[in-house]
mmCIF file of C-alpha atoms and ligand atoms in Angstrom:
data_model
loop_
_atom_site.group_PDB
_atom_site.id
_atom_site.type_symbol
_atom_site.label_atom_id
_atom_site.label_comp_id
_atom_site.label_asym_id
_atom_site.label_seq_id
_atom_site.Cartn_x
_atom_site.Cartn_y
_atom_site.Cartn_z
ATOM 1 C CA MET J 17 50.905 34.968 100.434
ATOM 2 C CA LEU J 18 48.953 31.815 100.635
ATOM 3 C CA ILE J 19 50.248 30.754 104.011
ATOM 4 C CA ARG J 20 48.481 32.779 106.647
ATOM 5 C CA LYS J 21 48.444 32.803 110.403
ATOM 6 C CA ALA J 22 46.805 29.680 111.747
ATOM 7 C CA PRO J 23 43.260 30.307 112.974
ATOM 8 C CA ASP J 24 42.115 29.404 116.455
ATOM 9 C CA ILE J 25 41.605 25.704 116.938
ATOM 10 C CA ARG J 26 38.084 24.792 115.912
ATOM 11 C CA PRO J 27 35.902 22.656 118.174
ATOM 12 C CA SER J 28 35.739 20.066 115.416
ATOM 13 C CA GLU J 29 39.492 19.530 115.645
ATOM 14 C CA ILE J 30 39.450 18.653 119.313
ATOM 15 C CA THR J 31 36.091 16.930 119.621
ATOM 16 C CA PRO J 32 35.670 13.170 119.214
ATOM 17 C CA GLU J 33 33.734 12.253 116.110
ATOM 18 C CA SER J 34 30.665 10.940 117.988
ATOM 19 C CA ILE J 35 30.154 14.147 119.957
ATOM 20 C CA TYR J 36 30.865 16.159 116.860
ATOM 21 C CA ARG J 37 28.107 14.300 115.013
ATOM 22 C CA GLN J 38 25.648 15.047 117.819
ATOM 23 C CA ARG J 39 26.561 18.661 117.631
ATOM 24 C CA ARG J 40 25.870 18.636 113.918
ATOM 25 C CA GLN J 41 22.470 17.227 114.738
ATOM 26 C CA PHE J 42 21.902 20.065 117.177
ATOM 27 C CA ILE J 43 22.986 22.711 114.737
ATOM 28 C CA LYS J 44 20.521 21.303 112.246
ATOM 29 C CA GLY J 45 17.730 22.873 114.256
ATOM 30 C CA LEU J 46 19.448 26.231 114.254
ATOM 31 C CA ALA J 47 20.396 26.300 110.611
ATOM 32 C CA ALA J 48 17.028 25.217 109.238
ATOM 33 C CA GLY J 49 17.915 26.067 105.690
ATOM 34 C CA SER J 50 18.948 29.637 106.297
ATOM 35 C CA ALA J 51 22.299 31.179 107.041
ATOM 36 C CA LEU J 52 23.385 31.727 110.615
ATOM 37 C CA LEU J 53 25.154 34.980 110.228
ATOM 38 C CA MET J 54 26.982 36.393 113.179
ATOM 39 C CA SER J 55 28.730 39.680 113.436
ATOM 40 C CA GLY J 56 32.489 39.878 113.502
ATOM 41 C CA GLN J 57 35.002 38.741 110.943
ATOM 42 C CA ALA J 58 35.052 35.000 110.849
ATOM 43 C CA SER J 59 33.338 32.411 112.955
ATOM 44 C CA ALA J 60 33.190 28.636 113.060
ATOM 45 C CA LEU J 61 31.277 27.098 110.229
ATOM 46 C CA ALA J 62 27.854 25.657 110.969
ATOM 47 C CA ARG J 63 27.545 22.027 109.901
ATOM 48 C CA TYR J 64 24.518 21.749 107.715
ATOM 49 C CA GLU J 65 22.452 18.670 108.362
ATOM 50 C CA LEU J 66 20.551 17.300 105.404
ATOM 51 C CA ASP J 67 17.498 15.136 105.234
ATOM 52 C CA ASP J 68 19.221 12.810 102.799
ATOM 53 C CA GLU J 69 22.775 12.830 104.064
ATOM 54 C CA GLN J 70 23.498 9.616 102.212
ATOM 55 C CA VAL J 71 23.534 11.393 98.879
ATOM 56 C CA ARG J 72 26.407 13.639 99.878
ATOM 57 C CA TYR J 73 29.591 13.253 97.910
ATOM 58 C CA PRO J 74 32.203 12.057 100.403
ATOM 59 C CA GLY J 75 35.370 13.594 98.944
ATOM 60 C CA PRO J 76 38.803 12.424 100.120
ATOM 61 C CA ASP J 77 39.615 12.291 103.841
ATOM 62 C CA TRP J 78 42.302 14.948 103.610
ATOM 63 C CA LEU J 79 39.748 17.366 102.189
ATOM 64 C CA GLN J 80 37.138 16.516 104.813
ATOM 65 C CA GLN J 81 39.704 17.412 107.481
ATOM 66 C CA LYS J 82 40.279 20.784 105.927
ATOM 67 C CA LEU J 83 36.579 21.446 105.436
ATOM 68 C CA ARG J 84 35.962 20.874 109.126
ATOM 69 C CA ALA J 85 38.433 23.589 110.003
ATOM 70 C CA ALA J 86 36.790 26.120 107.684
ATOM 71 C CA THR J 87 35.533 29.422 109.045
ATOM 72 C CA ARG J 88 32.851 31.634 107.627
ATOM 73 C CA ALA J 89 33.690 34.935 106.022
ATOM 74 C CA ASP J 90 30.723 36.875 107.269
ATOM 75 C CA GLY J 91 31.596 40.220 105.759
ATOM 76 C CA LEU J 92 31.713 38.682 102.289
ATOM 77 C CA SER J 93 28.517 36.638 102.622
ATOM 78 C CA THR J 94 24.875 37.399 101.949
ATOM 79 C CA ASP J 95 22.273 36.586 104.589
ATOM 80 C CA GLU J 96 19.609 35.728 101.999
ATOM 81 C CA LYS J 97 17.840 32.400 102.352
ATOM 82 C CA LEU J 98 19.943 29.537 101.075
ATOM 83 C CA THR J 99 18.803 27.559 98.073
ATOM 84 C CA PRO J 100 18.270 24.006 99.384
ATOM 85 C CA TYR J 101 21.068 21.466 98.849
ATOM 86 C CA GLU J 102 18.771 19.406 96.688
ATOM 87 C CA HIS J 103 18.530 22.222 94.129
ATOM 88 C CA VAL J 104 22.140 23.356 94.392
ATOM 89 C CA THR J 105 23.331 19.838 93.603
ATOM 90 C CA GLY J 106 20.449 18.652 91.430
ATOM 91 C CA TYR J 107 19.775 21.540 89.044
ATOM 92 C CA ASN J 108 23.060 22.143 87.263
ATOM 93 C CA ASN J 109 24.736 23.313 84.098
ATOM 94 C CA PHE J 110 27.724 21.133 83.288
ATOM 95 C CA TYR J 111 27.565 20.363 79.590
ATOM 96 C CA GLU J 112 30.373 17.828 79.859
ATOM 97 C CA PHE J 113 27.697 15.580 81.370
ATOM 98 C CA GLY J 114 24.764 16.529 79.143
ATOM 99 C CA LEU J 115 22.447 19.403 78.412
ATOM 100 C CA GLY J 116 19.654 18.643 80.899
ATOM 101 C CA LYS J 117 19.615 20.238 84.339
ATOM 102 C CA ASP J 118 19.463 16.819 85.986
ATOM 103 C CA ASP J 119 22.100 15.179 83.761
ATOM 104 C CA PRO J 120 25.145 16.298 85.793
ATOM 105 C CA ARG J 121 23.931 14.734 89.045
ATOM 106 C CA ALA J 122 22.800 11.590 87.255
ATOM 107 C CA ARG J 123 25.959 11.145 85.187
ATOM 108 C CA ALA J 124 28.896 12.739 87.020
ATOM 109 C CA GLN J 125 29.100 10.618 90.164
ATOM 110 C CA ASN J 126 31.994 8.450 88.963
ATOM 111 C CA LEU J 127 34.227 11.337 87.969
ATOM 112 C CA LYS J 128 37.613 10.602 89.495
ATOM 113 C CA THR J 129 38.390 13.699 91.572
ATOM 114 C CA ASP J 130 41.265 12.471 93.768
ATOM 115 C CA PRO J 131 44.149 12.559 93.108
ATOM 116 C CA TRP J 132 43.746 15.656 90.939
ATOM 117 C CA SER J 133 46.472 17.826 89.534
ATOM 118 C CA VAL J 134 46.420 21.404 88.323
ATOM 119 C CA GLU J 135 48.922 22.914 85.920
ATOM 120 C CA ILE J 136 49.967 26.497 86.626
ATOM 121 C CA SER J 137 51.603 27.932 83.535
ATOM 122 C CA GLY J 138 52.426 31.000 81.473
ATOM 123 C CA GLU J 139 53.552 34.302 82.960
ATOM 124 C CA VAL J 140 54.444 33.067 86.459
ATOM 125 C CA HIS J 141 57.784 32.647 88.173
ATOM 126 C CA LYS J 142 56.835 29.261 89.601
ATOM 127 C CA PRO J 143 55.089 27.271 86.881
ATOM 128 C CA GLY J 144 54.468 23.570 87.350
ATOM 129 C CA THR J 145 51.945 20.814 87.799
ATOM 130 C CA TYR J 146 50.807 20.451 91.377
ATOM 131 C CA GLN J 147 48.616 17.996 93.244
ATOM 132 C CA LEU J 148 45.476 19.658 94.568
ATOM 133 C CA GLU J 149 46.269 18.306 98.024
ATOM 134 C CA ASP J 150 49.604 20.147 97.925
ATOM 135 C CA ILE J 151 48.016 23.312 96.571
ATOM 136 C CA LEU J 152 45.660 23.322 99.553
ATOM 137 C CA LYS J 153 48.390 22.777 102.167
ATOM 138 C CA GLY J 154 48.629 25.897 104.282
ATOM 139 C CA VAL J 155 45.375 27.279 102.879
ATOM 140 C CA ASP J 156 42.628 28.190 105.347
ATOM 141 C CA LEU J 157 39.259 27.405 103.838
ATOM 142 C CA GLU J 158 36.394 29.785 104.365
ATOM 143 C CA GLU J 159 32.693 29.761 103.687
ATOM 144 C CA ARG J 160 31.267 32.387 101.360
ATOM 145 C CA ILE J 161 27.529 32.586 100.836
ATOM 146 C CA TYR J 162 27.096 34.059 97.366
ATOM 147 C CA ARG J 163 24.288 34.669 94.913
ATOM 148 C CA LEU J 164 24.758 32.809 91.629
ATOM 149 C CA ARG J 165 22.967 34.325 88.627
ATOM 150 C CA CYS J 166 22.851 32.162 85.494
ATOM 151 C CA VAL J 167 22.618 33.928 82.134
ATOM 152 C CA GLU J 168 19.442 31.843 81.627
ATOM 153 C CA ALA J 169 17.721 34.106 84.212
ATOM 154 C CA TRP J 170 17.531 31.809 87.229
ATOM 155 C CA SER J 171 19.509 32.274 90.422
ATOM 156 C CA MET J 172 20.456 30.576 93.665
ATOM 157 C CA VAL J 173 22.081 31.428 97.007
ATOM 158 C CA ILE J 174 24.918 28.990 97.641
ATOM 159 C CA PRO J 175 27.203 28.444 100.647
ATOM 160 C CA TRP J 176 30.559 27.699 98.982
ATOM 161 C CA VAL J 177 33.701 26.704 100.831
ATOM 162 C CA GLY J 178 36.959 27.759 99.257
ATOM 163 C CA PHE J 179 39.746 30.314 99.232
ATOM 164 C CA PRO J 180 40.511 33.461 97.258
ATOM 165 C CA LEU J 181 42.007 32.867 93.812
ATOM 166 C CA ALA J 182 44.343 35.782 94.609
ATOM 167 C CA GLU J 183 46.057 33.667 97.292
ATOM 168 C CA LEU J 184 46.880 30.949 94.819
ATOM 169 C CA LEU J 185 48.075 33.344 92.138
ATOM 170 C CA LYS J 186 50.339 35.227 94.535
ATOM 171 C CA ARG J 187 51.889 31.970 95.652
ATOM 172 C CA PHE J 188 52.979 31.146 92.096
ATOM 173 C CA GLU J 189 54.281 34.683 91.577
ATOM 174 C CA PRO J 190 52.722 36.295 88.508
ATOM 175 C CA LYS J 191 55.121 38.210 86.276
ATOM 176 C CA GLY J 192 54.563 41.880 85.577
ATOM 177 C CA ASN J 193 53.232 41.220 82.093
ATOM 178 C CA ALA J 194 50.487 38.809 83.251
ATOM 179 C CA ARG J 195 47.261 40.597 82.286
ATOM 180 C CA TYR J 196 44.738 37.751 82.106
ATOM 181 C CA VAL J 197 44.127 34.378 83.717
ATOM 182 C CA ALA J 198 42.846 31.533 81.551
ATOM 183 C CA PHE J 199 41.197 28.427 83.020
ATOM 184 C CA THR J 200 40.626 25.017 81.460
ATOM 185 C CA THR J 201 38.262 22.216 82.512
ATOM 186 C CA LEU J 202 39.262 18.565 82.376
ATOM 187 C CA HIS J 203 39.033 17.060 78.890
ATOM 188 C CA ASP J 204 38.281 13.358 79.284
ATOM 189 C CA PRO J 205 35.578 12.030 76.962
ATOM 190 C CA GLU J 206 35.727 8.625 78.675
ATOM 191 C CA GLN J 207 34.538 10.157 81.921
ATOM 192 C CA MET J 208 32.557 13.021 80.443
ATOM 193 C CA PRO J 209 29.918 11.706 78.059
ATOM 194 C CA GLY J 210 28.990 15.194 76.864
ATOM 195 C CA GLN J 211 32.466 15.541 75.381
ATOM 196 C CA ARG J 212 31.897 12.586 73.078
ATOM 197 C CA SER J 213 29.682 14.779 70.944
ATOM 198 C CA ARG J 214 29.942 18.484 70.346
ATOM 199 C CA PHE J 215 26.188 19.150 70.588
ATOM 200 C CA GLY J 216 26.909 21.626 67.809
ATOM 201 C CA THR J 217 27.955 24.040 70.538
ATOM 202 C CA ILE J 218 31.025 23.820 72.729
ATOM 203 C CA ASP J 219 34.455 23.043 71.380
ATOM 204 C CA TRP J 220 35.974 21.011 74.248
ATOM 205 C CA PRO J 221 37.561 21.530 76.662
ATOM 206 C CA TYR J 222 35.516 24.278 78.323
ATOM 207 C CA VAL J 223 37.685 27.355 78.806
ATOM 208 C CA GLU J 224 37.171 30.614 80.664
ATOM 209 C CA GLY J 225 39.135 33.689 81.582
ATOM 210 C CA LEU J 226 39.362 36.761 83.776
ATOM 211 C CA ARG J 227 41.281 39.997 83.616
ATOM 212 C CA MET J 228 44.078 40.015 86.202
ATOM 213 C CA ASP J 229 42.375 42.593 88.443
ATOM 214 C CA GLU J 230 39.149 40.550 88.392
ATOM 215 C CA ALA J 231 41.116 37.424 89.249
ATOM 216 C CA MET J 232 42.809 39.204 92.166
ATOM 217 C CA HIS J 233 39.559 40.652 93.530
ATOM 218 C CA PRO J 234 38.792 39.405 97.070
ATOM 219 C CA LEU J 235 35.339 38.154 96.023
ATOM 220 C CA THR J 236 36.811 35.789 93.409
ATOM 221 C CA LEU J 237 36.855 32.335 94.911
ATOM 222 C CA LEU J 238 38.210 28.896 94.135
ATOM 223 C CA ALA J 239 35.680 26.513 95.672
ATOM 224 C CA VAL J 240 36.351 22.980 96.922
ATOM 225 C CA GLY J 241 33.199 22.587 98.989
ATOM 226 C CA VAL J 242 29.547 23.471 99.285
ATOM 227 C CA TYR J 243 27.172 23.280 102.274
ATOM 228 C CA GLY J 244 30.178 22.558 104.512
ATOM 229 C CA ASP J 245 31.103 19.386 102.637
ATOM 230 C CA ALA J 246 33.097 18.350 99.606
ATOM 231 C CA LEU J 247 31.962 19.755 96.277
ATOM 232 C CA PRO J 248 30.093 17.041 94.390
ATOM 233 C CA PRO J 249 31.201 16.331 90.807
ATOM 234 C CA GLN J 250 28.096 17.977 89.314
ATOM 235 C CA ASN J 251 29.149 21.264 90.935
ATOM 236 C CA GLY J 252 32.658 21.088 89.499
ATOM 237 C CA ALA J 253 34.669 18.929 91.910
ATOM 238 C CA PRO J 254 37.305 19.050 93.015
ATOM 239 C CA LEU J 255 38.129 22.679 92.150
ATOM 240 C CA ARG J 256 35.927 25.299 90.483
ATOM 241 C CA LEU J 257 35.893 29.024 90.076
ATOM 242 C CA VAL J 258 33.170 31.231 91.596
ATOM 243 C CA VAL J 259 32.873 34.835 90.352
ATOM 244 C CA PRO J 260 29.628 36.037 91.940
ATOM 245 C CA TRP J 261 29.159 39.317 90.022
ATOM 246 C CA LYS J 262 29.330 37.598 86.630
ATOM 247 C CA TYR J 263 26.927 35.264 84.859
ATOM 248 C CA GLY J 264 27.324 31.679 86.030
ATOM 249 C CA PHE J 265 29.086 30.472 82.899
ATOM 250 C CA LYS J 266 32.241 32.335 83.954
ATOM 251 C CA SER J 267 32.450 30.076 87.026
ATOM 252 C CA ILE J 268 34.268 27.230 85.297
ATOM 253 C CA LYS J 269 34.177 23.756 86.835
ATOM 254 C CA SER J 270 36.685 20.939 87.411
ATOM 255 C CA ILE J 271 39.751 23.041 86.617
ATOM 256 C CA VAL J 272 42.967 21.334 85.452
ATOM 257 C CA ARG J 273 44.907 24.326 84.172
ATOM 258 C CA ILE J 274 45.416 27.942 85.233
ATOM 259 C CA HIS J 275 47.406 29.908 82.677
ATOM 260 C CA LEU J 276 48.572 33.494 83.055
ATOM 261 C CA THR J 277 48.887 35.408 79.834
ATOM 262 C CA GLU J 278 49.344 38.793 78.216
ATOM 263 C CA GLN J 279 46.503 38.231 75.735
ATOM 264 C CA MET J 280 42.777 38.121 76.435
ATOM 265 C CA PRO J 281 42.076 34.364 76.315
ATOM 266 C CA PRO J 282 39.231 32.735 74.372
ATOM 267 C CA THR J 283 36.186 31.700 76.401
ATOM 268 C CA SER J 284 33.829 28.856 75.499
ATOM 269 C CA TRP J 285 30.516 30.685 75.313
ATOM 270 C CA ASN J 286 31.986 33.720 73.622
ATOM 271 C CA ARG J 287 33.520 31.434 70.995
ATOM 272 C CA THR J 288 30.198 29.635 70.555
ATOM 273 C CA ALA J 289 27.912 32.686 70.274
ATOM 274 C CA PRO J 290 29.896 35.937 70.425
ATOM 275 C CA GLN J 291 26.876 38.158 69.833
ATOM 276 C CA GLU J 292 25.169 36.619 72.894
ATOM 277 C CA TYR J 293 28.020 36.085 75.372
ATOM 278 C CA GLY J 294 30.903 38.456 75.925
ATOM 279 C CA PHE J 295 34.219 37.993 77.690
ATOM 280 C CA TYR J 296 33.187 40.132 80.646
ATOM 281 C CA ALA J 297 29.681 38.740 81.233
ATOM 282 C CA ASN J 298 29.002 40.984 84.226
ATOM 283 C CA VAL J 299 25.436 40.559 85.454
ATOM 284 C CA ASN J 300 23.619 43.541 83.971
ATOM 285 C CA PRO J 301 19.842 43.990 84.036
ATOM 286 C CA ALA J 302 20.142 46.871 81.561
ATOM 287 C CA VAL J 303 21.623 44.742 78.787
ATOM 288 C CA ASP J 304 19.256 42.049 77.595
ATOM 289 C CA HIS J 305 20.308 38.778 76.070
ATOM 290 C CA PRO J 306 19.343 38.953 72.375
ATOM 291 C CA ARG J 307 16.684 36.291 73.028
ATOM 292 C CA TRP J 308 15.376 37.214 76.504
ATOM 293 C CA SER J 309 15.297 39.945 79.143
ATOM 294 C CA GLN J 310 17.925 40.067 81.879
ATOM 295 C CA SER J 311 15.975 42.488 84.084
ATOM 296 C CA THR J 312 14.521 39.814 86.376
ATOM 297 C CA GLU J 313 15.420 36.323 87.514
ATOM 298 C CA ARG J 314 13.770 33.228 88.975
ATOM 299 C CA ARG J 315 15.230 32.680 92.436
ATOM 300 C CA LEU J 316 15.224 28.924 92.992
ATOM 301 C CA PRO J 317 13.338 27.052 94.249
ATOM 302 C CA SER J 318 10.627 28.342 91.980
ATOM 303 C CA SER J 319 7.482 26.718 90.647
ATOM 304 C CA LEU J 320 4.616 27.472 88.329
ATOM 305 C CA PHE J 321 2.435 28.640 91.207
ATOM 306 C CA SER J 322 5.211 30.309 93.115
ATOM 307 C CA PRO J 323 7.634 31.541 90.461
ATOM 308 C CA ASN J 324 9.622 33.707 92.876
ATOM 309 C CA ILE J 325 10.642 36.334 90.329
ATOM 310 C CA ILE J 326 12.930 39.058 91.651
ATOM 311 C CA ASP J 327 14.704 42.020 90.074
ATOM 312 C CA THR J 328 18.210 41.385 88.824
ATOM 313 C CA GLN J 329 20.804 43.709 90.355
ATOM 314 C CA PRO J 330 23.717 45.297 88.492
ATOM 315 C CA PHE J 331 26.809 43.168 89.098
ATOM 316 C CA ASN J 332 24.436 40.718 90.801
ATOM 317 C CA GLY J 333 24.325 43.010 93.834
ATOM 318 C CA TYR J 334 28.124 43.233 94.202
ATOM 319 C CA GLY J 335 28.445 46.647 92.522
ATOM 320 C CA GLU J 336 29.744 48.367 95.616
ATOM 321 C CA GLN J 337 32.715 46.014 95.636
ATOM 322 C CA VAL J 338 33.408 45.640 91.914
ATOM 323 C CA ALA J 339 31.926 48.496 89.855
ATOM 324 C CA GLN J 340 35.176 50.463 90.005
ATOM 325 C CA LEU J 341 36.934 47.684 88.075
ATOM 326 C CA TYR J 342 34.943 48.836 85.039
ATOM 327 C CA SER J 343 34.955 52.594 85.436
ATOM 328 C CA GLY J 344 35.217 54.268 82.065
ATOM 329 C CA MET J 345 34.118 51.135 80.197
ATOM 330 C CA ASP J 346 30.922 51.062 78.146
ATOM 331 C CA LEU J 347 29.223 47.999 79.610
ATOM 332 C CA ARG J 348 26.843 47.746 76.643
ATOM 333 C CA LYS J 349 29.800 47.239 74.405
ATOM 334 C CA TRP J 350 31.775 45.100 76.848
ATOM 335 C CA TYR J 351 28.893 42.744 77.772
HETATM 336 N N1 LIG K 13 33.230 23.162 82.682
HETATM 337 C C1 LIG K 13 32.037 23.751 82.804
HETATM 338 N N2 LIG K 13 31.885 24.727 83.713
HETATM 339 C C2 LIG K 13 30.679 25.340 83.848
HETATM 340 C C3 LIG K 13 29.580 24.979 83.016
HETATM 341 C C4 LIG K 13 29.778 23.930 82.070
HETATM 342 O O1 LIG K 13 28.880 23.530 81.308
HETATM 343 N N3 LIG K 13 31.009 23.352 82.002
HETATM 344 N N4 LIG K 13 28.375 25.649 83.151
HETATM 345 C C5 LIG K 13 28.429 27.005 83.724
HETATM 346 C C6 LIG K 13 27.104 27.573 83.990
HETATM 347 S S1 LIG K 13 26.199 28.069 82.646
HETATM 348 C C7 LIG K 13 26.654 27.794 85.263
HETATM 349 S S2 LIG K 13 25.191 28.614 85.538
HETATM 350 C C8 LIG K 13 27.393 27.288 86.430
HETATM 351 C C9 LIG K 13 26.477 26.412 87.268
HETATM 352 O O2 LIG K 13 27.122 26.008 88.444
HETATM 353 P P1 LIG K 13 26.349 25.027 89.453
HETATM 354 O O3 LIG K 13 25.832 23.869 88.642
HETATM 355 O O4 LIG K 13 27.360 24.610 90.457
HETATM 356 O O5 LIG K 13 25.224 25.823 90.055
HETATM 357 O O6 LIG K 13 28.543 26.529 86.068
HETATM 358 C C10 LIG K 13 29.288 27.048 84.987
HETATM 359 N N5 LIG K 13 30.520 26.311 84.819
HETATM 360 MO MO1 LIG K 14 24.649 29.478 83.461
#
């Protein structure tokens, strides 16, 4: 169930704001752009201090409160060096705001993300349309530091804050015949300039899907924050999916609908170019994209003189946790 035992009270909940801010300042020195991983299950979340704090997306107060009580899920996090905030929030794919990597940050800032409602529909016992604030009541947020591997062969290491999708699904009680979960992004051409034209590619709204067992996997996250703060619009505020063993396009942003179904749902990139993008889209260095190799990736930040090319791992390095979901499947066929 979604409602779990309350965690220990975090220092941030009992510390006056001024002292708390100083502590953030102090932790800045410790964090220094890399993860502070401690042993044990969960520990208090480090507050990342940024050089340009003013560019952070504030998010609503109720969400800030929850973010401050987040803990880190160490066992499910990588200790690789974090991709700097500047790149995580400034080099994005979010075609609703344009095709360029810097379009989303430049054009998404006025997206209205609160209040936000999400429709839960299809094969569930408790369908309905719920306010995000209500969906998050009783949810303990946790930090997960995941690799993100884009199908375009670049990658990042991102400290998300969110909660397992499985918790949400269980709360709305899937029926026995629910075999897939379909997700839909907001469709609002007034706010999303990219939706005013089709670019000859995506048929709006952006849609994605997972098989039920993938959706219920403990690594599958619904994120509401990044770097300890609210998710900015360019990263899919206020609610986006994160499936770290699949190519980035599966991690659909700004979700307004979660639909449980018996049928495999259509997905935007598969619909656009089925010979290039499959439904599964598991990261797989052995299966090249028809137009480029998938055997290596550019780990950002990368530059001409320091390209930072690394080998791509099967399932993006999460094979130990997820490979058994696909046992018996030919992953060349089910790309
Ligand atoms: N709605 C929507 N979701 C989307 C996309 C998009 O264009 N629209 N791009 C996808 C792609 S290709 C990637 S790599 C990731 C990028 O997430 P990030 O910008 O937060 O790193 O978002 C995915 N989710
Ligand atoms: Mo991507």
